[in-house]
Tab-separated table of C-alpha atoms in Angstrom:
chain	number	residue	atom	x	y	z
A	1	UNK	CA	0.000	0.000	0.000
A	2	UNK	CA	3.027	2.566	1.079
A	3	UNK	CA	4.334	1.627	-2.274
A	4	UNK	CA	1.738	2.468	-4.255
A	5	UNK	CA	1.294	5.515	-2.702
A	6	UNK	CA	4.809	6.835	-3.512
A	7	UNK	CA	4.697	5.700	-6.936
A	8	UNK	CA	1.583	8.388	-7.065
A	9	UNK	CA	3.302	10.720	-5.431
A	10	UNK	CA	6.353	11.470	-8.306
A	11	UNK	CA	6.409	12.102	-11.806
A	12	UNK	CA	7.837	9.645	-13.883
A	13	UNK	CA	10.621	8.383	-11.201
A	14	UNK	CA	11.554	5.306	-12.946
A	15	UNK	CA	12.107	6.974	-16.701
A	16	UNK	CA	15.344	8.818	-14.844
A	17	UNK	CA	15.992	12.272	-14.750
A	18	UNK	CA	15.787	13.539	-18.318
A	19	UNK	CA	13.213	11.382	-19.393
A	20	UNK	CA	10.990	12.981	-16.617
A	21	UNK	CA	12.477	16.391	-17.678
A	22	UNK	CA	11.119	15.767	-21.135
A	23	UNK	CA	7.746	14.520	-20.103
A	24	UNK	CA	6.905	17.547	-18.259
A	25	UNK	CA	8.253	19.667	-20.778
A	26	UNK	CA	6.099	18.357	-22.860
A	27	UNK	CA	2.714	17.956	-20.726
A	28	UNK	CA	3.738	21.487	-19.656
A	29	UNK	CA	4.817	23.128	-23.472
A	30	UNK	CA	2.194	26.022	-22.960
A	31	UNK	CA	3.216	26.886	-19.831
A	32	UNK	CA	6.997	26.323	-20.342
A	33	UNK	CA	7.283	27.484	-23.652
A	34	UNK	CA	6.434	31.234	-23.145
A	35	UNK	CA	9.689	31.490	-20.831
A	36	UNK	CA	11.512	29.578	-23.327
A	37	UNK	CA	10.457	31.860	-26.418
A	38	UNK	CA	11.478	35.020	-23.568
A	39	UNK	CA	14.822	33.297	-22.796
A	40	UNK	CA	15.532	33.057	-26.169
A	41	UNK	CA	14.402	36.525	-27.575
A	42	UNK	CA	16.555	38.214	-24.945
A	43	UNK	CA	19.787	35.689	-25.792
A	44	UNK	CA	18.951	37.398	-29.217
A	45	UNK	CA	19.220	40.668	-28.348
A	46	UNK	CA	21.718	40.589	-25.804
A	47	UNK	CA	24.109	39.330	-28.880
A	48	UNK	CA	23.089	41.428	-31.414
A	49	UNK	CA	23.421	44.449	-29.158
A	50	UNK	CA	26.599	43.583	-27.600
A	51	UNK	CA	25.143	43.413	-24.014
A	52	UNK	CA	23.309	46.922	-24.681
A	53	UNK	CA	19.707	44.922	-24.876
A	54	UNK	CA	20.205	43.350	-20.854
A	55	UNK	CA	22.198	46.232	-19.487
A	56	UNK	CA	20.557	47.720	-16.023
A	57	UNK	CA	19.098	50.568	-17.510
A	58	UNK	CA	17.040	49.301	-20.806
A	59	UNK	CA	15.870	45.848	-18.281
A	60	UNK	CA	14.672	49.013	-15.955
A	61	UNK	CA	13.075	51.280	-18.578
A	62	UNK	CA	11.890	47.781	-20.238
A	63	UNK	CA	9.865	46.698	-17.169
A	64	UNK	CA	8.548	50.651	-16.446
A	65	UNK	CA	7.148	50.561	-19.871
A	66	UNK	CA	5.764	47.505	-19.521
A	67	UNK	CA	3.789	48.105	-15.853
A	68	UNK	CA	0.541	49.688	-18.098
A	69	UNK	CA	0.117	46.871	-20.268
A	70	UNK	CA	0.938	43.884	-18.066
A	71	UNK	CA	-1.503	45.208	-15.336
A	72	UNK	CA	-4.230	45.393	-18.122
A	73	UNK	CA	-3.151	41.964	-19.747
A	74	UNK	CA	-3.513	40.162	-15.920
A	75	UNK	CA	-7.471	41.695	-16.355
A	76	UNK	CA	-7.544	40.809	-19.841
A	77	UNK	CA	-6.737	36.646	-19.093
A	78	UNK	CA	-9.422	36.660	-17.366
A	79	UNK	CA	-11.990	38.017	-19.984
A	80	UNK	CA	-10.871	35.475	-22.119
A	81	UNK	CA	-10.397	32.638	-20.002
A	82	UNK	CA	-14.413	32.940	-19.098
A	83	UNK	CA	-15.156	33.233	-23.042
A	84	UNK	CA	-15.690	37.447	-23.368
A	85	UNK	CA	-13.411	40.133	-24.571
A	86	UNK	CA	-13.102	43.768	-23.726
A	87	UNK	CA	-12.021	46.280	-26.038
A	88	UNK	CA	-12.780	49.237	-24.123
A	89	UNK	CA	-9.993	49.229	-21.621
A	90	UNK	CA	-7.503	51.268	-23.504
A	91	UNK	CA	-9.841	54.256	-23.790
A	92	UNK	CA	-11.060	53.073	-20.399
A	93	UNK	CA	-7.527	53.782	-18.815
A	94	UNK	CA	-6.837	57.168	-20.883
A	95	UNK	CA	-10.056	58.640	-19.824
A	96	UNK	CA	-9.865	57.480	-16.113
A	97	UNK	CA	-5.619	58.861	-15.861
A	98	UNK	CA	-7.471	62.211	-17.975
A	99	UNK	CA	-9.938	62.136	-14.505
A	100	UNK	CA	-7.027	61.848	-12.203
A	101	UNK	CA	-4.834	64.537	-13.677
A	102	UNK	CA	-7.744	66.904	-13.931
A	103	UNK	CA	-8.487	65.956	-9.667
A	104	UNK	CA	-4.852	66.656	-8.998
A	105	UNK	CA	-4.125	69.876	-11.000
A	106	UNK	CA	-7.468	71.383	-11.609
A	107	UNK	CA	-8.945	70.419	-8.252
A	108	UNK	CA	-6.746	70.141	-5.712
A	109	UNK	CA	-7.542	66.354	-4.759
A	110	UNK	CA	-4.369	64.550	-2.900
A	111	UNK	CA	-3.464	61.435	-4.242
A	112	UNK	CA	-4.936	59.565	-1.460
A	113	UNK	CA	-8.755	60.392	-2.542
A	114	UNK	CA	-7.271	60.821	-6.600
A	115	UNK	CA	-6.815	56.466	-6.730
A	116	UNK	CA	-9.521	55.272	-4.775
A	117	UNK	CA	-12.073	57.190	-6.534
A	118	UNK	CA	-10.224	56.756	-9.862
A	119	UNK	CA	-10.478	52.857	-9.234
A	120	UNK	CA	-13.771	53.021	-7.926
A	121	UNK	CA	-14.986	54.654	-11.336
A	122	UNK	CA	-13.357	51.726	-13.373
A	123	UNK	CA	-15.186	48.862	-10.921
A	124	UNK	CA	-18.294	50.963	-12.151
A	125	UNK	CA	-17.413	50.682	-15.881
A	126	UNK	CA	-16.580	47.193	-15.719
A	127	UNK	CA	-20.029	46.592	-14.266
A	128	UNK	CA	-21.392	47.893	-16.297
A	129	UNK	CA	-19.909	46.070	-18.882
A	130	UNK	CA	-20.864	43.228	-17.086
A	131	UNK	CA	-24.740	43.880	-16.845
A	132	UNK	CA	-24.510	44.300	-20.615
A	133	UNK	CA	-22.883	41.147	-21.342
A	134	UNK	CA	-24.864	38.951	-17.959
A	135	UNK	CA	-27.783	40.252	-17.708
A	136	UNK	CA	-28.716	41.629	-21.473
A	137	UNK	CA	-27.267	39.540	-23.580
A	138	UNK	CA	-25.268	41.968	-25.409
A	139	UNK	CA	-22.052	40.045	-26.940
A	140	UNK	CA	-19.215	40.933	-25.160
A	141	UNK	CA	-17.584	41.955	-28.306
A	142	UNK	CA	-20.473	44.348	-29.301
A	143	UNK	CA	-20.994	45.679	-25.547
A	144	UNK	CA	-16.882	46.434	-25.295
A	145	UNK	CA	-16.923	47.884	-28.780
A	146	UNK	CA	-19.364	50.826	-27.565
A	147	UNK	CA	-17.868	51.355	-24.291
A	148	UNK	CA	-14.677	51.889	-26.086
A	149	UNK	CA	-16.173	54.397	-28.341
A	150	UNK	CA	-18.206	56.078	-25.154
A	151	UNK	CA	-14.583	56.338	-23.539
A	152	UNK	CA	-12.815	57.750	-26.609
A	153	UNK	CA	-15.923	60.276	-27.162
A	154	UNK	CA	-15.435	61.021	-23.293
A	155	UNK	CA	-11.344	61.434	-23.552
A	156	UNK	CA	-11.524	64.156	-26.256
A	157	UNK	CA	-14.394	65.735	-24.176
A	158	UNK	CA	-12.742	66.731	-21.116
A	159	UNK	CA	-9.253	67.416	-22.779
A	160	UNK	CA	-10.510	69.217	-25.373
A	161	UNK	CA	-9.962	72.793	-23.795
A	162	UNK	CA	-6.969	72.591	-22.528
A	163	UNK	CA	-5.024	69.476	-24.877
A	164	UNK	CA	-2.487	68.119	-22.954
A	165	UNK	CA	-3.334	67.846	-18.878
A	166	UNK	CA	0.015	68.305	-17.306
A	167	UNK	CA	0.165	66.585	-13.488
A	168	UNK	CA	2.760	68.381	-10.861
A	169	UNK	CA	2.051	66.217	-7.765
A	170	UNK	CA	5.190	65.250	-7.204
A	171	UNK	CA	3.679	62.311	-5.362
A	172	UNK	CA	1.552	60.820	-7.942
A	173	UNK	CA	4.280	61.268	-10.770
A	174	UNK	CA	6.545	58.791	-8.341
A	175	UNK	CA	4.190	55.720	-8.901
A	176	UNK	CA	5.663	55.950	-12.718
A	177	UNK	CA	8.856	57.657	-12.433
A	178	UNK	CA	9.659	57.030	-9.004
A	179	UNK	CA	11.946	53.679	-7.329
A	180	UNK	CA	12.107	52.246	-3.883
A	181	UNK	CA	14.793	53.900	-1.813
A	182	UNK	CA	17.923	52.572	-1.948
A	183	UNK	CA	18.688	52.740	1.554
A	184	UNK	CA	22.700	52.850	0.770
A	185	UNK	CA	25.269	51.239	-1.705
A	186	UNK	CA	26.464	48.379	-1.489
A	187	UNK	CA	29.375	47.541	-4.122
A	188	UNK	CA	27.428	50.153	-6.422
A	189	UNK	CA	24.076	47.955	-6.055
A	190	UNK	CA	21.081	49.324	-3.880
A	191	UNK	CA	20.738	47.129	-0.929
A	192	UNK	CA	16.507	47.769	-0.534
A	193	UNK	CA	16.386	46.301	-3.949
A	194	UNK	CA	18.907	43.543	-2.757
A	195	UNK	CA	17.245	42.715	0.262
A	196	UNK	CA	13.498	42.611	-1.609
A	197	UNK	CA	14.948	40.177	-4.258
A	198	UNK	CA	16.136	37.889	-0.880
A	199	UNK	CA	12.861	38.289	0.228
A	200	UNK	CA	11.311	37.277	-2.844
A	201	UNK	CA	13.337	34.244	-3.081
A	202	UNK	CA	12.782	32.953	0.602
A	203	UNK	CA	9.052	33.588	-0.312
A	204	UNK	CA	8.592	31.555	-3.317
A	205	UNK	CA	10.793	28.891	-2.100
A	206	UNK	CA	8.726	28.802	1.232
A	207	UNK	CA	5.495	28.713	-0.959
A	208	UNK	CA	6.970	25.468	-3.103
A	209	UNK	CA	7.931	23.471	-0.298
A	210	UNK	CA	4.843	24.552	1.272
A	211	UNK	CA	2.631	23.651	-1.782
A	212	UNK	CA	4.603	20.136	-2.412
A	213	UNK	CA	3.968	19.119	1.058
A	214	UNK	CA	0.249	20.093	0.832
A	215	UNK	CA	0.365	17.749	-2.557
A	216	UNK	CA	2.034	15.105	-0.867
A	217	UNK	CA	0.007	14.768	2.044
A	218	UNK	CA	-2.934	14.282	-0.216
A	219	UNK	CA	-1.608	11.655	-2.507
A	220	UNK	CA	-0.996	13.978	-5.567
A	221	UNK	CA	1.391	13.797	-8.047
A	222	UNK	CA	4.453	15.580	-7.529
A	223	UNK	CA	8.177	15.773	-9.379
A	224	UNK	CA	11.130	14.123	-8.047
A	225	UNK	CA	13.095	15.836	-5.536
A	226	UNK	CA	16.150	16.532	-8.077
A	227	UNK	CA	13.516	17.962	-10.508
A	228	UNK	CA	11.644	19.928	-7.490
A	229	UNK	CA	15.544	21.436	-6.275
A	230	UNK	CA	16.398	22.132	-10.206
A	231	UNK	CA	13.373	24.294	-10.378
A	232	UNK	CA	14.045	26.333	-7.022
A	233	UNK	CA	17.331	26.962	-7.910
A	234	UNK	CA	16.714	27.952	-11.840
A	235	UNK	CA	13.847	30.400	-10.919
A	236	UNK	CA	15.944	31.676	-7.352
A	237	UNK	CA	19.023	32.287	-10.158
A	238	UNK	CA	16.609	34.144	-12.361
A	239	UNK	CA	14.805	36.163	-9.763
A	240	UNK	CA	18.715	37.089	-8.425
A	241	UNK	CA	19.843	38.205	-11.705
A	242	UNK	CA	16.963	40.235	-12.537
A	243	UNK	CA	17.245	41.688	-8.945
A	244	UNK	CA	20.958	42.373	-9.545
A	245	UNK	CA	20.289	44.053	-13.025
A	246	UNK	CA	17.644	46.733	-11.509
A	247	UNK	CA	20.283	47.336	-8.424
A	248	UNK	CA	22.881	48.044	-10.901
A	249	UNK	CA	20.632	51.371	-12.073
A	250	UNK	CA	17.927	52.907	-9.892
A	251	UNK	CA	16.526	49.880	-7.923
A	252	UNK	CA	12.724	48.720	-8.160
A	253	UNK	CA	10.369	50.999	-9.437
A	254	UNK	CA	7.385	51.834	-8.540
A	255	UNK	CA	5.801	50.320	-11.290
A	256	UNK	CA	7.457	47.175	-10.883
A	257	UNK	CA	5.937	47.012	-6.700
A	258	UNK	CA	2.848	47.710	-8.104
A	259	UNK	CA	3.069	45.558	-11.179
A	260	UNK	CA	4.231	42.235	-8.530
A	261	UNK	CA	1.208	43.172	-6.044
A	262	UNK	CA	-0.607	42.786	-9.140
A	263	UNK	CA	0.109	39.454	-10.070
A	264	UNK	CA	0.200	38.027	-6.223
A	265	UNK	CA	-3.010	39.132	-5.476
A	266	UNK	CA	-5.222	37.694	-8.829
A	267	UNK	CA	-2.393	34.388	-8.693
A	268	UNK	CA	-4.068	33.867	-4.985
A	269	UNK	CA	-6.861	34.528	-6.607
A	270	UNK	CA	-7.337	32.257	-9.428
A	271	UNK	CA	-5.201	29.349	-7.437
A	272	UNK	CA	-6.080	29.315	-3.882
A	273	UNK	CA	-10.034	31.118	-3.701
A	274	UNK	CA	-13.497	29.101	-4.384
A	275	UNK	CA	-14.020	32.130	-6.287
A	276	UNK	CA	-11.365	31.441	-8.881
A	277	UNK	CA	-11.917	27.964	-9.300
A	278	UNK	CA	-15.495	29.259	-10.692
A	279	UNK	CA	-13.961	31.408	-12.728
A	280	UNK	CA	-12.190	28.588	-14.629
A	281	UNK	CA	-14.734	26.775	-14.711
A	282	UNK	CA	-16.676	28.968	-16.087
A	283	UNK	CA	-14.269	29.170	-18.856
A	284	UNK	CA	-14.540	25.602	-19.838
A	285	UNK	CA	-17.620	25.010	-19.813
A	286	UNK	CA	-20.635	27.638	-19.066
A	287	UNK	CA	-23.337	25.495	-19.033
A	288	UNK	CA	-21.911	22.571	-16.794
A	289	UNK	CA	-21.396	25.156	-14.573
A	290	UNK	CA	-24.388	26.894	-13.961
A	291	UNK	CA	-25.646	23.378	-13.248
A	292	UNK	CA	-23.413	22.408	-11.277
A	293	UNK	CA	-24.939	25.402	-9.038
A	294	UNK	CA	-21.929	28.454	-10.198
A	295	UNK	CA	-23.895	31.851	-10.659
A	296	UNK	CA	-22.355	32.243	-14.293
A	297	UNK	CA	-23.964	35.755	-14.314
A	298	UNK	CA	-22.036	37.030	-10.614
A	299	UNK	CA	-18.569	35.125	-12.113
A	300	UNK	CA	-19.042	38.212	-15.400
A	301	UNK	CA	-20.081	40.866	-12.992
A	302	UNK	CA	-16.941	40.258	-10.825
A	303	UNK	CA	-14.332	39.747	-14.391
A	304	UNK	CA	-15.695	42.731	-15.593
A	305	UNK	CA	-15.520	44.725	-12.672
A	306	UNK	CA	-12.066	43.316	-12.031
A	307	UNK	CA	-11.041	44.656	-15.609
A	308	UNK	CA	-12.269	48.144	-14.978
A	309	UNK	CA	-10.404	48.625	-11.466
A	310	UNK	CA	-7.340	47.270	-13.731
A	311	UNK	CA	-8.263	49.357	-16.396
A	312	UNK	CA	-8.286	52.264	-14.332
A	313	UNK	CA	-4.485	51.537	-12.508
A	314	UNK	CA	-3.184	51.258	-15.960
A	315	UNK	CA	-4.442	54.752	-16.786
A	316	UNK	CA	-2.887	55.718	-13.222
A	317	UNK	CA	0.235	54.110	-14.104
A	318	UNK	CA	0.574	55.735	-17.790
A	319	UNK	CA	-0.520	59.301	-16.350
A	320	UNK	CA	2.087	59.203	-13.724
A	321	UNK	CA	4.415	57.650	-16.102
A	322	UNK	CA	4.556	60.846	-18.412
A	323	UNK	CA	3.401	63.049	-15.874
A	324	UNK	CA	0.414	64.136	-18.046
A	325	UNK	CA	-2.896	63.137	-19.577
A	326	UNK	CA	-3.481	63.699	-23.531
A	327	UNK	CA	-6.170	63.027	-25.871
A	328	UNK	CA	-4.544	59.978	-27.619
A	329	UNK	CA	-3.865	57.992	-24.234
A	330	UNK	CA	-4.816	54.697	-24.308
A	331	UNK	CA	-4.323	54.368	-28.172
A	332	UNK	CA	-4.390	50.311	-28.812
A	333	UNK	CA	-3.811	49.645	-25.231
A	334	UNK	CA	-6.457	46.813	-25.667
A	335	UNK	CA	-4.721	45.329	-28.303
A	336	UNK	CA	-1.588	44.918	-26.446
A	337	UNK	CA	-2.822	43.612	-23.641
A	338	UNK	CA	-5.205	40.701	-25.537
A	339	UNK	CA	-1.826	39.873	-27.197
A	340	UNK	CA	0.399	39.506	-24.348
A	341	UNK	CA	-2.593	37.713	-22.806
A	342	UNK	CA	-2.395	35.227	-25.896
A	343	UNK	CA	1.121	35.162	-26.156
A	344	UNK	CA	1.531	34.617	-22.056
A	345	UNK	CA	-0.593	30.826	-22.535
A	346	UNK	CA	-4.438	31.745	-22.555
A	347	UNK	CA	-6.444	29.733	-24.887
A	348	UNK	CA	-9.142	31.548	-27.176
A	349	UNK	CA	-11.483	28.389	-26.408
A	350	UNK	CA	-11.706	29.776	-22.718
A	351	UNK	CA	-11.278	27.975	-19.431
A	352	UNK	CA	-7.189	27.821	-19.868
A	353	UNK	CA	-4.727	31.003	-18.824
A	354	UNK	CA	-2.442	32.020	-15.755
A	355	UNK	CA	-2.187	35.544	-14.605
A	356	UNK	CA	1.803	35.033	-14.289
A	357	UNK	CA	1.713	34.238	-18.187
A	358	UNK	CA	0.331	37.218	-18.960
A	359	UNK	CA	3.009	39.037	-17.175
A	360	UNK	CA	5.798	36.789	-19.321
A	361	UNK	CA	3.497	37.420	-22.125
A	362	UNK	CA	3.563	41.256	-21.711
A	363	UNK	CA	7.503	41.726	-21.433
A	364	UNK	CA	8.311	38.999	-24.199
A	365	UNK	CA	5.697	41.771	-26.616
A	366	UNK	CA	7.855	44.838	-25.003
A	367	UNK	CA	10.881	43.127	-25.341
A	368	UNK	CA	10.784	42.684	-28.910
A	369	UNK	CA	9.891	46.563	-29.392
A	370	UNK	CA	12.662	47.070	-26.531
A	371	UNK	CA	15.771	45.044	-28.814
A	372	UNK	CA	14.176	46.281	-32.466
A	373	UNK	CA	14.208	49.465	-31.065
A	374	UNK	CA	18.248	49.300	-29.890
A	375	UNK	CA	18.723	47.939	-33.763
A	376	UNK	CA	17.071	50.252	-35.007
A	377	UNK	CA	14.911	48.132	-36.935
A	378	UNK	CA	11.851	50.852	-38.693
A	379	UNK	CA	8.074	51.255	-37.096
A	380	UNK	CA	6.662	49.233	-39.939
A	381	UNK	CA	8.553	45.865	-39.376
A	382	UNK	CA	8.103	45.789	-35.930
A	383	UNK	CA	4.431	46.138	-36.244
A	384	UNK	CA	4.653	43.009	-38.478
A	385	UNK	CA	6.789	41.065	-36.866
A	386	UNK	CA	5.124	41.676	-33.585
A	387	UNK	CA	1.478	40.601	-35.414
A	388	UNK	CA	3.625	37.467	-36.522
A	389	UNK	CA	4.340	36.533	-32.709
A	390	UNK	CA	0.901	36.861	-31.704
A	391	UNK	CA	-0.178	34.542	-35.239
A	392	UNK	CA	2.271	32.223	-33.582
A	393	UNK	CA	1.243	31.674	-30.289
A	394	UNK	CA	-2.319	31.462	-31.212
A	395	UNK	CA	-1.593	28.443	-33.774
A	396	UNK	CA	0.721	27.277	-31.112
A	397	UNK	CA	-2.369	27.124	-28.754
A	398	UNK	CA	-4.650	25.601	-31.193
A	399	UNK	CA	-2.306	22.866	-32.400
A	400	UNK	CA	-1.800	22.271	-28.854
A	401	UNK	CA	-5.430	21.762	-28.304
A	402	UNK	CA	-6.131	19.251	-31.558
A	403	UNK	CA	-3.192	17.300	-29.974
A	404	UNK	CA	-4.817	16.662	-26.697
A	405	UNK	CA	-8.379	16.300	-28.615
């Protein structure tokens, strides 16, 4: 009986070591291969660019740029993974960062009451989005479609007068443009920056050993304890060298804190809440689970409204970013974020998508407009070859799918 129970408990123990590394590659290729196509893409650009592509000020600027997007492509997963879209949150977050910049300069709101009434506007936009889709039927494509048009109609409106809204709180310009303080130097390198990438790998190491316990107590399948230590140390190394790039420069934004919180909270979320085991199963199959007693209708109501309080952070993040609010914020914001949702593992047939994907997915899109950029490669080819990634990874997910069908 104790046998049986260990042979349950591992992944392919008796195949050896790199026969089990191959099997999970390959039951895992969705997940896996997004950090493979990133690994590679910056190996690319690091060569062509003689190092210029991973020094610690483009990785910095890189992951700044990216907050915005990323934040909206975590929302946008999981649109898609229940079966909707929303095209409305890149107008969405330019009109909402126009509101904030207009309470800060034109009002006299502190940042304190500016966010939590600027997020509590998007919840109410994604709501409504949600009633449309839930409760009337609208299509979420045809529901989105308008809001994005209302929030375009709505930008031009209130920056009509004055164009450009320029924002002087020095506090709210530090969420884009400002980092954590260093504390002091150590070799060059700031030590808060130091000490929150030790942190960060004590955390997710605790969490692993924590989570394969959990698995094993329960008789679930777990890897091998060489494959288990190989993956702690590869993703410690990685968090370590990312941590020593950004030390090497300013530190950790802003952006970046807020971009991690991000991804923490909706990962606990989707992984460890009742909640977001409904929302997955949602995704795969709406009808099974309305019968199986899931209120399909609450499950939109709370994606949608999740998407709007994104929606609005991103607009928070890109005001503060350049410090201003201007009629063409928000131009194809949506569009970047369903493609780094696409390209970070999310299946178009719903039910299938990981917040932390979306993340990868986000800076692999960035990074290739980061290293064409260095190379100076022209506007028009990295639109195309950008459109050719996400063609990719959406045949990559459907051939994945026929192969499991």
């Amino acid at each position: 009986m104790n046998l049986q129970v260990n042979d349950s408990r591992t992944v392919a123990r008796g195949g050896g070591f790199f026969q089990e590394m191959l099997s999970l590659l390959k039951v895992n290729v969705r997940e896996y291969g997004m950090y493979i196509a990133l690994f590679v893409i910056m190996l690319i650009f690091s060569i062509l660019t003689d190092g210029l592509f991973m020094s610690s000020r483009n990785i910095s600027n890189l992951l700044d740029a990216t907050g915005y997007i990323a934040v909206l492509a975590v929302g946008m997963t999981l649109v898609i993974v229940i079966r909707h879209i929303d095209l409305s949150v890149g107008y969405a977050a330019g009109f909402m960062g126009a509101i904030a910049a207009i309470l800060l300069s034109q009002f006299g709101l502190p940042v304190y009451l500016t966010i939590p009434i600027i997020l509590l506007i998007g919840i109410i936009a994604g709501l409504i989005n949600g009633f449309l889709v839930a409760s009337v039927g609208i299509p979420a494509f045809v529901a989105t479609l308008a809001g994005m048009l209302i929030f375009r109609g709505a930008l031009l409106r209130v920056t009509e007068k004055t164009g450009t809204i320029n924002v002087r709180d020095d506090w709210f310009n530090a969420i884009g443009n400002g980092y954590v303080p260093a504390i002091t130097q150590v070799g060059g390198l700031s030590l808060s920056a130091l000490v929150i990438g030790a942190v960060a790998i004590f955390l997710y190491i605790l969490s692993e050993i924590r989570n394969r316990r959990n698995k094993i107590k329960y008789n679930f399948e777990v890897v091998s304890g060489s494959i288990f230590v190989l993956k702690l140390v590869f993703v410690s190394a990685i968090i370590a060298y990312i941590t020593w790039i950004l030390a090497g420069y300013n530190g950790i934004s802003w952006t970046v804190v807020i971009m991690l919180l991000v991804v923490i909270a909706y990962h606990f979320l989707t992984n460890k809440t009742v909640l977001g085991r409904h929302i997955y199963a949602v995704g795969s199959n709406p009808e099974a689970a309305h019968l199986s007693g899931i209120n399909v209708k609450k499950i939109t109501y709370v994606v949608f409204g999740s998407m709007g309080m994104l929606s609005a952070l991103s607009g928070i993040l890109f005001t503060s970013r350049l410090q201003s609010a201007s009629p063409t914020a928000g131009t194809l914001f949506e569009l970047d974020a369903i493609a780094a949702a696409y390209v970070g593992g999310v299946s178009a047939a719903g039910g299938v998508g990981k917040v932390t994907g979306s993340i990868i997915g986000a800076i692999v899109m960035a990074s290739l407009s980061s290293g064409m950029n260095l190379l100076g490669v022209g506007i028009s080819y990295q639109y195309m070859i950008r459109g050719g990634v996400l063609a990719l990874a959406v045949i990559f997910d459907v051939m994945t799918r026929k192969k499991r069908g």
